mmCIF file of C-alpha atoms and ligand atoms in Angstrom:
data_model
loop_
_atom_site.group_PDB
_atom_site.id
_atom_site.type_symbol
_atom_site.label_atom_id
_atom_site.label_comp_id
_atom_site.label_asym_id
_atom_site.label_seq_id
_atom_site.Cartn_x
_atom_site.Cartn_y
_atom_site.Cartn_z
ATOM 1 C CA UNK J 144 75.478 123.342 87.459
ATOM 2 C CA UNK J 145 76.945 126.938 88.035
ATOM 3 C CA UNK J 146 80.117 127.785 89.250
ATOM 4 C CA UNK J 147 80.926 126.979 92.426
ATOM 5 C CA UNK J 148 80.532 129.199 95.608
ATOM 6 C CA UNK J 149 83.643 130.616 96.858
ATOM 7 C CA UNK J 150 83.727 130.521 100.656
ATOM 8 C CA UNK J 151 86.582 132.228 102.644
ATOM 9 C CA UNK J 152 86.132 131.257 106.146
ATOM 10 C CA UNK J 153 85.711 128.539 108.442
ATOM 11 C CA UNK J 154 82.451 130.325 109.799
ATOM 12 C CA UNK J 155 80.976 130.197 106.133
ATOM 13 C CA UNK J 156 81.883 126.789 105.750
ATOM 14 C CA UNK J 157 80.356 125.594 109.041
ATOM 15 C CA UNK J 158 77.582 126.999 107.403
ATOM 16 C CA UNK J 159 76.652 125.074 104.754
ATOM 17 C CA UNK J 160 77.705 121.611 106.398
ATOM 18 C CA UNK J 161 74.940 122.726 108.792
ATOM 19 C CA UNK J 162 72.412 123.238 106.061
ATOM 20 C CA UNK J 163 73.648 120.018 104.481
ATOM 21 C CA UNK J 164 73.109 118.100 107.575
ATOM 22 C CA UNK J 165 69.788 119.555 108.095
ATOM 23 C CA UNK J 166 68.552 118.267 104.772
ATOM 24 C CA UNK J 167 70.126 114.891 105.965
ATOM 25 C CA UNK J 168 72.527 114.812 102.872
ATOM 26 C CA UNK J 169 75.843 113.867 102.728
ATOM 27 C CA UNK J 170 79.607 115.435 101.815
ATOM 28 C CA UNK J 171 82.388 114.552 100.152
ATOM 29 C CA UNK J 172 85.118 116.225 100.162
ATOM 30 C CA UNK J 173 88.411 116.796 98.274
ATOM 31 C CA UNK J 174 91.636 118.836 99.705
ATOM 32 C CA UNK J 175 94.180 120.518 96.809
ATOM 33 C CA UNK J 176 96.560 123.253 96.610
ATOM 34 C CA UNK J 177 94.993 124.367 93.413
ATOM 35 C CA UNK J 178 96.362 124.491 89.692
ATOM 36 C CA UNK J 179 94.048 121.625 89.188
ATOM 37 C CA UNK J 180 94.595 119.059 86.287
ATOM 38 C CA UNK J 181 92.729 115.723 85.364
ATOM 39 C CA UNK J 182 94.195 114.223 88.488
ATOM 40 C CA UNK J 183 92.482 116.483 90.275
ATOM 41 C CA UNK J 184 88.973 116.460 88.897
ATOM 42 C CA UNK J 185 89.122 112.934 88.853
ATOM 43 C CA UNK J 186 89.353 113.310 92.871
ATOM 44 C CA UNK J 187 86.016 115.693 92.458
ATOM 45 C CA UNK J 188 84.035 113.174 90.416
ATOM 46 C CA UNK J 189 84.320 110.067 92.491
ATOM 47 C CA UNK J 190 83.645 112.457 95.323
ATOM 48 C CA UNK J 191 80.350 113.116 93.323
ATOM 49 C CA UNK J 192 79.443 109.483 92.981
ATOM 50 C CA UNK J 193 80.335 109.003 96.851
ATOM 51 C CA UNK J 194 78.290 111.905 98.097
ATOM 52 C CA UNK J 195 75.154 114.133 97.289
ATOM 53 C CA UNK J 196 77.891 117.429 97.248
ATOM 54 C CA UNK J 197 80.841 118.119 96.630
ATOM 55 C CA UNK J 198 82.889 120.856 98.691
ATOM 56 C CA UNK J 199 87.290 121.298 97.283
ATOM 57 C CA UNK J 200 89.620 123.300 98.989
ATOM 58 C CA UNK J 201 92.102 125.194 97.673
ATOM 59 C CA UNK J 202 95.166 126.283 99.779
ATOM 60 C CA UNK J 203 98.808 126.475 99.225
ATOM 61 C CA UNK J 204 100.041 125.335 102.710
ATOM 62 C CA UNK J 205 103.437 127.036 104.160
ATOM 63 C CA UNK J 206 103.914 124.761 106.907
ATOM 64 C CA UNK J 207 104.646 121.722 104.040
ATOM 65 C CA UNK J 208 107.200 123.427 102.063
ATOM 66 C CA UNK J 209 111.040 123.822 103.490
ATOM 67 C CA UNK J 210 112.571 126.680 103.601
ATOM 68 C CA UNK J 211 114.145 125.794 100.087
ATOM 69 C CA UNK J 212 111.448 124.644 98.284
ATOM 70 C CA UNK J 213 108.788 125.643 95.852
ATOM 71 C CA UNK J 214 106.275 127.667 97.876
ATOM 72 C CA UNK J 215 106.426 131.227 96.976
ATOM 73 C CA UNK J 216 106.525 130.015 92.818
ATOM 74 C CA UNK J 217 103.790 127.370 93.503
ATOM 75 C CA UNK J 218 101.487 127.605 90.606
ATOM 76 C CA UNK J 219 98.146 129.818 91.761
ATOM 77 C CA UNK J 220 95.533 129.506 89.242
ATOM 78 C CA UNK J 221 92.005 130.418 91.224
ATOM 79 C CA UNK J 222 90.320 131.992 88.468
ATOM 80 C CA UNK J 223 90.638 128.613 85.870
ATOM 81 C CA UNK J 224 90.766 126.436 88.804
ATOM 82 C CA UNK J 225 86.741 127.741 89.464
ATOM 83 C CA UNK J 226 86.331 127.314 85.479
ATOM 84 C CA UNK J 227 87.763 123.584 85.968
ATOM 85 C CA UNK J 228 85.114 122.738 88.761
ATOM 86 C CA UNK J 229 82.058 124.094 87.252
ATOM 87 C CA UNK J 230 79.677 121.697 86.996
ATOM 88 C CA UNK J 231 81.872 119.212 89.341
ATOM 89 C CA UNK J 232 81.309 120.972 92.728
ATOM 90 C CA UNK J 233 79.160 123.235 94.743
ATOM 91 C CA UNK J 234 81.480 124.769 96.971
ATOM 92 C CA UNK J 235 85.318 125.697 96.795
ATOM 93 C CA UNK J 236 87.221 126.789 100.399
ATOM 94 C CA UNK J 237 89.807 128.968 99.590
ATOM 95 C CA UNK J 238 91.112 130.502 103.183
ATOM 96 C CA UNK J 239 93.671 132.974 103.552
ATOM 97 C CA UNK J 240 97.204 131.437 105.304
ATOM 98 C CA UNK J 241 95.346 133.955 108.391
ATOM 99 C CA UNK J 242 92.280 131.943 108.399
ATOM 100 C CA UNK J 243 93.955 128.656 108.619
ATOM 101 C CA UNK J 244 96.665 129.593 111.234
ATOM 102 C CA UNK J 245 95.342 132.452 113.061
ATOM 103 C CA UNK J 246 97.457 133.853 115.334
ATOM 104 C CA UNK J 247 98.409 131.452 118.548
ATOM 105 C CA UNK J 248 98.303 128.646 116.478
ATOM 106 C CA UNK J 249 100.491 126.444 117.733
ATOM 107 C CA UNK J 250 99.562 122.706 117.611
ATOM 108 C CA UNK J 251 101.416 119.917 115.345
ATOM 109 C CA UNK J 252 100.480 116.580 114.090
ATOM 110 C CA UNK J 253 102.632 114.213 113.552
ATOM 111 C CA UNK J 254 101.989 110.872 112.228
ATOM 112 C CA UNK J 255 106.402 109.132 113.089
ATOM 113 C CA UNK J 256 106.188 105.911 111.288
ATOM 114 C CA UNK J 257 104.160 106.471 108.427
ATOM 115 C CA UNK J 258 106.351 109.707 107.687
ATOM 116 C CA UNK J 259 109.427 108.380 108.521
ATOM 117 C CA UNK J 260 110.843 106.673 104.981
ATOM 118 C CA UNK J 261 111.248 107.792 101.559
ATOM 119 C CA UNK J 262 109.849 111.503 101.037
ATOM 120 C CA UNK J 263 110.090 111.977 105.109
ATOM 121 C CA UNK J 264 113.672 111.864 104.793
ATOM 122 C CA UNK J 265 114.251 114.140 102.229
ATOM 123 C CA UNK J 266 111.257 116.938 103.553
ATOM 124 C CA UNK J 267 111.925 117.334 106.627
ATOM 125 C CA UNK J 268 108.856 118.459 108.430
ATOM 126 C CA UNK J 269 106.899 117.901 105.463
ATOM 127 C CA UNK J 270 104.424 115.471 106.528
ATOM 128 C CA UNK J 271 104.101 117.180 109.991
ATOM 129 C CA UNK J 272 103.028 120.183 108.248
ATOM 130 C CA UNK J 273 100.548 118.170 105.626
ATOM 131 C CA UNK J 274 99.122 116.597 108.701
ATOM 132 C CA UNK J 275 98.492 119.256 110.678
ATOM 133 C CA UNK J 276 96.745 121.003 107.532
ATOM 134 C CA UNK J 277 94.705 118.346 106.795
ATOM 135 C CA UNK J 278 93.586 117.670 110.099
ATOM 136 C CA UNK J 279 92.162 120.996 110.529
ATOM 137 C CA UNK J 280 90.928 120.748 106.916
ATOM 138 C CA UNK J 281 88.617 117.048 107.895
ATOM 139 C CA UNK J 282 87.589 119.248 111.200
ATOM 140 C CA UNK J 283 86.104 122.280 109.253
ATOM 141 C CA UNK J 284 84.479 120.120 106.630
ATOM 142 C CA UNK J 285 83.160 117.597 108.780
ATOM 143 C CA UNK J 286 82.855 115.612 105.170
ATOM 144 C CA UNK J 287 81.595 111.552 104.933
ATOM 145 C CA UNK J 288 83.955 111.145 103.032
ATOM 146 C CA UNK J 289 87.588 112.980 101.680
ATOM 147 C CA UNK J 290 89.429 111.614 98.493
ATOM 148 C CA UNK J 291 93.401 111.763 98.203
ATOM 149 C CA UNK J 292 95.203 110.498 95.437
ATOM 150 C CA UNK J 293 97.311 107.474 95.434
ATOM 151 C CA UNK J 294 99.831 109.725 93.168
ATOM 152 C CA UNK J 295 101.191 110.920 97.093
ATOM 153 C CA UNK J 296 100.390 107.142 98.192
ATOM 154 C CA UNK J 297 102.665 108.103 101.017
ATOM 155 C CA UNK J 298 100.601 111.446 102.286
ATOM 156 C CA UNK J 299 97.723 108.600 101.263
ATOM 157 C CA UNK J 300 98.630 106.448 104.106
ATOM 158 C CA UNK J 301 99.816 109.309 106.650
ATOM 159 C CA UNK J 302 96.055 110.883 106.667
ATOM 160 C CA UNK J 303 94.748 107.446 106.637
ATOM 161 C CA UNK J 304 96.475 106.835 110.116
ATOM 162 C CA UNK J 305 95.924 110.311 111.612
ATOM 163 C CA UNK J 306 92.152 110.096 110.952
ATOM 164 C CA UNK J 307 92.037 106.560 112.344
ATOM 165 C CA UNK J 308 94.159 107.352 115.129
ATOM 166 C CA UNK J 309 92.246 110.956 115.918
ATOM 167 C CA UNK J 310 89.143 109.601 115.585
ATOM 168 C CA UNK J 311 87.761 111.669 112.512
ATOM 169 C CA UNK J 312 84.849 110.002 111.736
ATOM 170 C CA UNK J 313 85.255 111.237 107.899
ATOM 171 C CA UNK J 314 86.247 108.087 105.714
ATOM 172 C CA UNK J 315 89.546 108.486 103.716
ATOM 173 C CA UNK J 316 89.299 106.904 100.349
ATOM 174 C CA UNK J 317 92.328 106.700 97.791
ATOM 175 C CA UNK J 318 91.835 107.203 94.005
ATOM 176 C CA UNK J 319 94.010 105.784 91.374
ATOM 177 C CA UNK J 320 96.850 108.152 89.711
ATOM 178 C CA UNK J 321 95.635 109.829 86.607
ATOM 179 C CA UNK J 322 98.539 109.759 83.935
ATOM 180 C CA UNK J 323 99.329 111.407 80.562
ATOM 181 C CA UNK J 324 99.078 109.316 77.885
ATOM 182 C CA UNK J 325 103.348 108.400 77.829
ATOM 183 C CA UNK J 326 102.629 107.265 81.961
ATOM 184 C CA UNK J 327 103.622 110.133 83.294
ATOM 185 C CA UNK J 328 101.499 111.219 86.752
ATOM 186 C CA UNK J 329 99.621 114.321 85.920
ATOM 187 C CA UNK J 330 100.873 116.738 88.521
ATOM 188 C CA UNK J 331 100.914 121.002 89.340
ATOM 189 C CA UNK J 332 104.679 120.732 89.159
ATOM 190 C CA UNK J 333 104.605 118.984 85.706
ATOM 191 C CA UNK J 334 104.501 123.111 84.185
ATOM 192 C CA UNK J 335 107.739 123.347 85.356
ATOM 193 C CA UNK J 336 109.329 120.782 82.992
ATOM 194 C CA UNK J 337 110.838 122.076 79.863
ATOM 195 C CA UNK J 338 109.579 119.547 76.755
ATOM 196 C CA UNK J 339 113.151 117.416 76.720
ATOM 197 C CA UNK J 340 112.323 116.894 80.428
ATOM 198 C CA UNK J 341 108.883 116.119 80.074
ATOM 199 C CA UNK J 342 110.248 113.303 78.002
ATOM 200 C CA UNK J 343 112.524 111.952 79.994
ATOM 201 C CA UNK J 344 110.252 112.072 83.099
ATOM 202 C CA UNK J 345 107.784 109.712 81.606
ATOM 203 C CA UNK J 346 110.642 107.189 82.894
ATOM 204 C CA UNK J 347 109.484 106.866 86.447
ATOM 205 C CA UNK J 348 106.833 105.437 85.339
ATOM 206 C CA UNK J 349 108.562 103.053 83.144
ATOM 207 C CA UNK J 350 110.844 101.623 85.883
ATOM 208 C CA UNK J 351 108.196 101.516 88.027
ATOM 209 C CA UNK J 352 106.089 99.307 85.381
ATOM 210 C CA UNK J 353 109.122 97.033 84.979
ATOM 211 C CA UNK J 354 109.384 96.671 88.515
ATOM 212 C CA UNK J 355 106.199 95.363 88.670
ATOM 213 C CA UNK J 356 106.194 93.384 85.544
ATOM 214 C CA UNK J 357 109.168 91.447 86.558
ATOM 215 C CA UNK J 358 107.727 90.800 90.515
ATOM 216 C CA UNK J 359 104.796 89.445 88.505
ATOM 217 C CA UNK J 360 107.165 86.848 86.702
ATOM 218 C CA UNK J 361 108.392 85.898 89.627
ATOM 219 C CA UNK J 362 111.627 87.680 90.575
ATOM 220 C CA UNK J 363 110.490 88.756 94.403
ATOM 221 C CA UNK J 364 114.128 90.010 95.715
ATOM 222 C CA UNK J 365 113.771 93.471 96.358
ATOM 223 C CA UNK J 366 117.618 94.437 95.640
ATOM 224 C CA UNK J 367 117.134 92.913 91.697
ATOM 225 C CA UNK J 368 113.752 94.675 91.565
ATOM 226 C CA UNK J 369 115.190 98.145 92.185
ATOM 227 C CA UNK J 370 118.559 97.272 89.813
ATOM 228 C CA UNK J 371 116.005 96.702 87.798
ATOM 229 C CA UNK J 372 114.187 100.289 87.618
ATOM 230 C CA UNK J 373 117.702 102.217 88.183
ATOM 231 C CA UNK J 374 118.525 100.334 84.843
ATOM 232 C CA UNK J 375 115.420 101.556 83.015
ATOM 233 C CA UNK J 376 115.921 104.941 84.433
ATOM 234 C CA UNK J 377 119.707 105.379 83.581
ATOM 235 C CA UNK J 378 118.325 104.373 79.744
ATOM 236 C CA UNK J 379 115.618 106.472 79.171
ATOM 237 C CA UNK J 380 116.215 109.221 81.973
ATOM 238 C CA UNK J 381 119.733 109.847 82.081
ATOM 239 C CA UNK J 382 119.301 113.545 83.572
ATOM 240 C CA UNK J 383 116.819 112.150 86.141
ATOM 241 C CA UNK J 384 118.923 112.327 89.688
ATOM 242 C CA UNK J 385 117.213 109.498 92.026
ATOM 243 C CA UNK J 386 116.552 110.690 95.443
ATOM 244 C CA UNK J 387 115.105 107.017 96.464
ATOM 245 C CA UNK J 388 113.638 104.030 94.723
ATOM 246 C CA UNK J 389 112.467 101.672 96.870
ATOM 247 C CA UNK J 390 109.838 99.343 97.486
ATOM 248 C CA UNK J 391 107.540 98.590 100.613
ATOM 249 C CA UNK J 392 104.931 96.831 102.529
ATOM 250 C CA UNK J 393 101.580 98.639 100.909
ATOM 251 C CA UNK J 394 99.917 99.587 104.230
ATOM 252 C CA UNK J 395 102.814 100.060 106.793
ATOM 253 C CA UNK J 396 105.903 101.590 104.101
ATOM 254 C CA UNK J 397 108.073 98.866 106.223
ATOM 255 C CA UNK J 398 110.911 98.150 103.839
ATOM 256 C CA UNK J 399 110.677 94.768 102.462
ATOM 257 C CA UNK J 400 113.358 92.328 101.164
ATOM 258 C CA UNK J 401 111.440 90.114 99.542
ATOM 259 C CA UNK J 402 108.168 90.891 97.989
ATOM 260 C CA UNK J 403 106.254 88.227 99.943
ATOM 261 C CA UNK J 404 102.781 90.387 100.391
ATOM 262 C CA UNK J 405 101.280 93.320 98.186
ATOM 263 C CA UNK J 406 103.769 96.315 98.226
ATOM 264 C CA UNK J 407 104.558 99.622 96.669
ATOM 265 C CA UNK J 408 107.296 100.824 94.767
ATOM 266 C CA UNK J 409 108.008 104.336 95.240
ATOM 267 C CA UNK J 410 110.349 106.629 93.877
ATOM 268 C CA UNK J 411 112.050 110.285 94.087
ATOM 269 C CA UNK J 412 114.055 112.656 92.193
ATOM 270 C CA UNK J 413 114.657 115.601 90.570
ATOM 271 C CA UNK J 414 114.627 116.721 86.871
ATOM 272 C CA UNK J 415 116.550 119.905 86.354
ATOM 273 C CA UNK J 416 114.876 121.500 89.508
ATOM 274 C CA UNK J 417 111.569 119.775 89.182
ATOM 275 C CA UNK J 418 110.836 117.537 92.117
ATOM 276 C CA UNK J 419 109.263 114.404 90.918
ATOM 277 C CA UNK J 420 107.376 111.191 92.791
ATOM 278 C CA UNK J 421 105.278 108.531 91.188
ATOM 279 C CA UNK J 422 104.585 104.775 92.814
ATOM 280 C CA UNK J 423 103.007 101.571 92.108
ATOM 281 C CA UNK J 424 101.343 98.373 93.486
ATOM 282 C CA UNK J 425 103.555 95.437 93.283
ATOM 283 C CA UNK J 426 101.640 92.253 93.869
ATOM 284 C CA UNK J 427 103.893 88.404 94.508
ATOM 285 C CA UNK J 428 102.993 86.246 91.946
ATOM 286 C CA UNK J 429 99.957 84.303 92.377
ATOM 287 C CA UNK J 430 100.862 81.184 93.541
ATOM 288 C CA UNK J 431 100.454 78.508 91.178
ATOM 289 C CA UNK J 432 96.968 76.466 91.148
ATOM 290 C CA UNK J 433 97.043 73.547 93.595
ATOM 291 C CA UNK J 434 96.504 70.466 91.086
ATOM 292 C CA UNK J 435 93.127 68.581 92.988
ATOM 293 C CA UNK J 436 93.642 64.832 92.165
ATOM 294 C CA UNK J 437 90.165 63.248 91.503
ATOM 295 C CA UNK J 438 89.665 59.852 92.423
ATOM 296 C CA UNK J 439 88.133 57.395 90.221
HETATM 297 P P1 LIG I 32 97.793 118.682 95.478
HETATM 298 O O1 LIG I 32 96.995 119.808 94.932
HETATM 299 O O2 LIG I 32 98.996 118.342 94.672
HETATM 300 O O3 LIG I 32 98.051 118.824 96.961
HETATM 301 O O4 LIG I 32 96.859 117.408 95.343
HETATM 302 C C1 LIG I 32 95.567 117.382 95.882
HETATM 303 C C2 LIG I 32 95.056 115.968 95.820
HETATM 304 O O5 LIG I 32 95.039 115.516 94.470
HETATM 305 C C3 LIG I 32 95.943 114.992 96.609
HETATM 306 O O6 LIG I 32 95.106 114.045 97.262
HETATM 307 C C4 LIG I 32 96.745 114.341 95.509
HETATM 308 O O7 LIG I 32 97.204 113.048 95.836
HETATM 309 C C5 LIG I 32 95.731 114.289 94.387
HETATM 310 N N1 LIG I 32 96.388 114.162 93.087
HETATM 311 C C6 LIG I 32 97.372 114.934 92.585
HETATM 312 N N2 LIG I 32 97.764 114.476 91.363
HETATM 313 C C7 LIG I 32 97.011 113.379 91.113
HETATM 314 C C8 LIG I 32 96.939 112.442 90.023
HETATM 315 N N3 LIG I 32 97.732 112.548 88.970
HETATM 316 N N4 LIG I 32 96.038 111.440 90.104
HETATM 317 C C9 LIG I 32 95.241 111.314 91.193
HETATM 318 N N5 LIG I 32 95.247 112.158 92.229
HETATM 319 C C10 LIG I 32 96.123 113.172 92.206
#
C-alpha cells in the first residue's frame, strides 16, 4: 500500500466517506495528535481488522491544553508520522486549527460526571475541549467504527458517553495500552524524559501491577491498595510527584472503597516537567468454587 492521502478539509473528507459508502464499504477510524509510536499504530491495525479502510487524523487540539501546558512544544512530526502509516491507512486528516474552529465557532461539549475525577481536576477544561474535538471529529468521519486507547481510559469512557448520549451512530471501541518493554505506556510525551527519568517512570506501572496483584490475593480495601502503590512508587520513583492515585468503578470512575466489582486504578504525576498517566483493570478475586456435594 502507498502512502496515505493527505486530506486538509472537511469538504475532502466528506468526499471519500461518500465514495466509501457508495461502494457499500465500511470505515474505521482512529483520532491522534500525531508523533505516532507503537501505541498508536496499534490503534490503526485493529482499525484495519474492524473495517475495509482506514482514515487517522492528525491534529494538535488548542482547546485541550491550559493555558500552562504543553501545546505550543507538542511534538509535530507529519512528515515520519505519513512514513509510520504507510501501508496501515489510506487516508490521514490533518486540518488546520481554521478548519476545525472556523470562525463563530462557539459550541462546547461537556460530558460532567465522566470528567469530573482524577485528570478533570487537575485540567481544567480539558475534557470539555477533547469532547468537543472529538465530537466534530466522529461527525466529519462518519466512521463504523473509531478506536481510542485505554492508555487515556478516562478520555476512553468520556467519548464513550458523549457518543451514546449524542447519538453518533459510530461504535467506540477501546484498545489495550501498548508498553515498552520495562511497562512503561508508550506515549508522545515519553521524548521529553531525560534517560534517569525514563527509568524511574517505568514505576507507574509497577504500582499499578502491585495494586492489582495484591486485589487479586484478596486485599479489596481501597485505602491499603493505594498505600500499596505510593509504597512502590516512593521505592523505585522517588522524583515522581503524585498528582492522584486512585482507584474506581471501571465504567462510571465512581470512587470505590472496596473493590467489590471490576475497577481501574489510575494514576497522575509529573516527572521533572513531564506529565505522566497510566491505569489498570483491577478485578475482586474470584470467588472461591462452591464445593457441589454429590449424593451417593
Ligand atoms: P494522542 O495522539 O496522544 O491523542 O492519542 C491518540 C490515541 O492513541 C488515543 O486514543 C490514545 O488513547 C491512543 N494511545 C496513545 N498512547 C497509547 C498506547 N500506549 N497504547 C494504546 N493506545 C494509545
Amino acid at each position: 500500500m502507498a502512502k496515505p492521502h493527505v486530506l486538509k478539509t472537511i469538504a475532502a473528507v466528506r468526499k471519500v466517506r461518500a465514495a466509501l459508502a457508495a461502494t457499500g464499504k465500511r470505515l474505521a477510524f482512529v483520532p491522534t495528535m500525531g508523533a505516532l509510536h507503537d501505541g498508536h499504530i496499534e490503534l490503526v491495525r485493529q482499525a484495519r481488522h474492524a473495517a475495509d479502510a482506514v482514515l487517522v487524523s492528525i491534529f494538535v487540539n488548542p482547546k485541550q491544553f491550559g493555558p500552562n501546558e504543553d501545546f505550543s512544544r507538542y511534538p509535530r512530526t507529519l512528515p515520519a508520522d505519513l512514513k509510520a502509516l504507510t501501508g496501515h491507512a489510506e487516508w490521514v486528516f490533518c486540518p488546520s486549527v481554521g478548519e476545525m474552529y472556523p470562525p463563530g465557532f462557539e459550541t462546547r461539549v461537556t460530558v460532567p460526571r465522566a470528567a469530573q475525577n482524577f485528570c478533570g481536576r487537575f485540567r481544567p477544561g480539558h475534557f470539555e475541549g477533547v469532547a468537543t474535538v472529538v465530537t466534530r471529529l466522529l461527525n466529519i468521519a462518519l466512521a463504523d467504527v473509531a478506536l481510542f486507547g485505554e492508555k487515556d481510559y478516562q478520555q476512553l469512557l468520556v467519548i464513550k458517553r458523549l457518543a451514546a448520549d449524542l447519538a453518533i451512530p459510530t461504535q467506540i471501541t477501546g484498545v489495550p495500552t501498548v508498553r515498552e518493554p520495562g511497562g512503561l505506556a508508550k506515549s508522545s510525551r515519553n521524548i521529553y524524559l531525560a534517560p534517569a527519568e525514563r527509568a524511574q517512570a517505568q514505576a507507574l506501572f509497577q504500582a499499578l501491577s502491585a495494586i492489582a496483584t495484591a486485589c487479586a490475593a484478596g486485599q479489596t480495601r481501597v485505602r491499603a491498595l493505594t498505600a500499596l502503590g505510593r509504597r512502590v512508587l516512593r521505592q523505585s520513583a522517588p522524583r515522581f510527584t503524585v498528582q492522584y492515585l486512585g482507584i474506581a468503578d471501571a465504567t462510571t470512575l465512581d470512587p470505590l472503597e472496596i473493590v467489590d466489582r471490576p475497577a481501574r486504578a489510575l494514576i497522575a504525576g509529573f516527572l521533572g516537567t513531564t506529565r505522566l498517566i497510566d491505569n489498570i483493570a483491577v478485578e475482586p478475586p474470584s470467588p472461591a468454587p462452591r464445593r457441589v456435594r454429590h449424593a451417593r
